[in-house]
mmCIF file of C-alpha atoms in Angstrom:
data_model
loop_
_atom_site.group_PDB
_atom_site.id
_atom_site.type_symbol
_atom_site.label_atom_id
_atom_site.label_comp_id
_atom_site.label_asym_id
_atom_site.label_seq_id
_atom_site.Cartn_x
_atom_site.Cartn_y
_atom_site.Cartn_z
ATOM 1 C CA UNK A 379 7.132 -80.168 -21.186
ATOM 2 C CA UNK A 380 3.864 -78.274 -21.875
ATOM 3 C CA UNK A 381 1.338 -80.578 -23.819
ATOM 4 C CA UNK A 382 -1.773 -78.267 -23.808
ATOM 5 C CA UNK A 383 -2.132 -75.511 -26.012
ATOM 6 C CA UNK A 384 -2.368 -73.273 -23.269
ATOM 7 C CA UNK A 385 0.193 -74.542 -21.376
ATOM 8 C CA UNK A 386 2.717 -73.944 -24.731
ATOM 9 C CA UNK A 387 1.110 -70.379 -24.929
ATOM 10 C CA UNK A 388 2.088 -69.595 -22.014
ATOM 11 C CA UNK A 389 5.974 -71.502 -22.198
ATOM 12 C CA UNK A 390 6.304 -68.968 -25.372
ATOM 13 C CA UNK A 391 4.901 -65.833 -22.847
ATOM 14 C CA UNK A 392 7.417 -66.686 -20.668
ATOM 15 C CA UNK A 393 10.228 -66.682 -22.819
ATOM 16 C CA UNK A 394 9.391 -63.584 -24.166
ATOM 17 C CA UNK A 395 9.041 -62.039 -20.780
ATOM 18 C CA UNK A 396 12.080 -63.449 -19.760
ATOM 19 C CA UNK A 397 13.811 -61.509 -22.122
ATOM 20 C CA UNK A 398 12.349 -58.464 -21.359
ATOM 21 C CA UNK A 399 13.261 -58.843 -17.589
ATOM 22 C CA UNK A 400 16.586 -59.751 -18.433
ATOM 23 C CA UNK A 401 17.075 -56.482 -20.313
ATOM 24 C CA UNK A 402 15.250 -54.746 -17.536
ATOM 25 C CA UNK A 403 17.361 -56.067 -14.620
ATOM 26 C CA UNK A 404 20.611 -55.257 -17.417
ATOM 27 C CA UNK A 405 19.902 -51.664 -17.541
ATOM 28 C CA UNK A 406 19.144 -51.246 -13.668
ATOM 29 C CA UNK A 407 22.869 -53.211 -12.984
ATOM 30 C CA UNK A 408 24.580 -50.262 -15.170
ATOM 31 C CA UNK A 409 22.806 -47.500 -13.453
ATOM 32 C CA UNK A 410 23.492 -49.004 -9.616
ATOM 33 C CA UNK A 411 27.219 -49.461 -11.787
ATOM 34 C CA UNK A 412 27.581 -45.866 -12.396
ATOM 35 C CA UNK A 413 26.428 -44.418 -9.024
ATOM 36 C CA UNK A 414 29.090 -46.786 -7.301
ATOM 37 C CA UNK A 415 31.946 -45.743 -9.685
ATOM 38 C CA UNK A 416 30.788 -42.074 -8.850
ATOM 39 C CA UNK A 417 30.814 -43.115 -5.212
ATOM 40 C CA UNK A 418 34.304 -44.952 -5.252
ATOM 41 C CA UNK A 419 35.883 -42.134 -7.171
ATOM 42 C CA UNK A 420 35.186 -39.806 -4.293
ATOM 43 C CA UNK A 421 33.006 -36.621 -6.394
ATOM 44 C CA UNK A 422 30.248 -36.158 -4.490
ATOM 45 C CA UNK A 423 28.598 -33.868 -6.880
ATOM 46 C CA UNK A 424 29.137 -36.748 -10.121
ATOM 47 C CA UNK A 425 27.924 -39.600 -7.588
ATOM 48 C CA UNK A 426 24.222 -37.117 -6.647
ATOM 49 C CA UNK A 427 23.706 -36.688 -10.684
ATOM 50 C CA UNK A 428 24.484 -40.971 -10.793
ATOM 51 C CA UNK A 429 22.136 -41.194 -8.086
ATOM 52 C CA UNK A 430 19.251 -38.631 -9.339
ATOM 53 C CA UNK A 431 19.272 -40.555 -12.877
ATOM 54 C CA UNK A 432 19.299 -43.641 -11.341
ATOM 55 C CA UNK A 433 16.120 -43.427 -9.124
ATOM 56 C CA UNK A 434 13.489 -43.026 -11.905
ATOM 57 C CA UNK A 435 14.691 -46.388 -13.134
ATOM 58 C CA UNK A 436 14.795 -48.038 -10.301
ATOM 59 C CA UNK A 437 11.043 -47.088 -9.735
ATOM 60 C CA UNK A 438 10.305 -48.165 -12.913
ATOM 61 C CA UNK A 439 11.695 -51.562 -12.039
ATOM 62 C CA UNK A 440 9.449 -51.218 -9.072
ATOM 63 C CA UNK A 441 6.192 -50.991 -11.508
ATOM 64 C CA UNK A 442 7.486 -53.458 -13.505
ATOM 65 C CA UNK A 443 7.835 -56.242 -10.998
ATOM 66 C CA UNK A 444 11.365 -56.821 -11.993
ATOM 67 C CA UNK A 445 12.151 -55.572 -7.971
ATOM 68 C CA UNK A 446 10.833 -55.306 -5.326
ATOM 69 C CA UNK A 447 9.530 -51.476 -3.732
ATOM 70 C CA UNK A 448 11.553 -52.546 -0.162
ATOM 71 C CA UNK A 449 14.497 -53.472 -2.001
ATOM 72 C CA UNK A 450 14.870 -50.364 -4.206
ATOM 73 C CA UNK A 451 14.385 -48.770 -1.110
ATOM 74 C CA UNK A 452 16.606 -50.339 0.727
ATOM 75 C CA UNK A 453 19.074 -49.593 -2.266
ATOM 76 C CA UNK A 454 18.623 -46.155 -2.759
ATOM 77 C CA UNK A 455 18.859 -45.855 1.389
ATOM 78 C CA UNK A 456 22.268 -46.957 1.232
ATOM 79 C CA UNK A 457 23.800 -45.155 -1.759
ATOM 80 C CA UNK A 458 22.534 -42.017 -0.575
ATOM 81 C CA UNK A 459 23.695 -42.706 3.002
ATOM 82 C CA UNK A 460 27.284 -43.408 1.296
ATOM 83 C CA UNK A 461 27.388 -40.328 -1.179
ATOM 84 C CA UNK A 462 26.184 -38.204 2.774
ATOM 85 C CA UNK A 463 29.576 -39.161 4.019
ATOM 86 C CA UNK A 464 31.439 -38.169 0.674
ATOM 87 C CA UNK A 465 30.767 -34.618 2.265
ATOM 88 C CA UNK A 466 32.685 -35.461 5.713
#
């Protein structure tokens, strides 16, 4: 339990934070969501738009330290990869 003031300051930062990541990491899940319900549905075309609006927000996760830059990477690697062999 924090007993200093500053400790308790910073117990009611990181709830606030907390909250804000949670929301972050929320909104990321539903656009990696949508690019993999493009992807399993088979349109290539629906699954690059998914894709396209999904990057900006990944990056922005990136700058926000909610992820980290090799895993976004790593992520948008792979779905792009998988929409490539919607084509074939």
């Amino acid at each position: 339990m924090a007993n200093t003031p500053q400790s308790k300051k910073r117990a009611r930062q990181l709830e606030r934070r907390t909250e804000i990541n949670k929301a972050r990491r929320s909104r990321l899940r539903t656009f990696l969501r949508k690019v993999e319900e493009a992807i399993a549905s088979g349109d290539q075309t629906k699954a690059n738009e998914a894709l396209r609006a999904a990057q900006p927000e990944l990056d922005r996760g990136v700058t926000k330290g909610v992820l980290h830059k090799n895993t976004v990477a790593r992520k948008m690697s792979r779905l792009s990869a998988r929409i490539k062999a919607l084509a074939a």
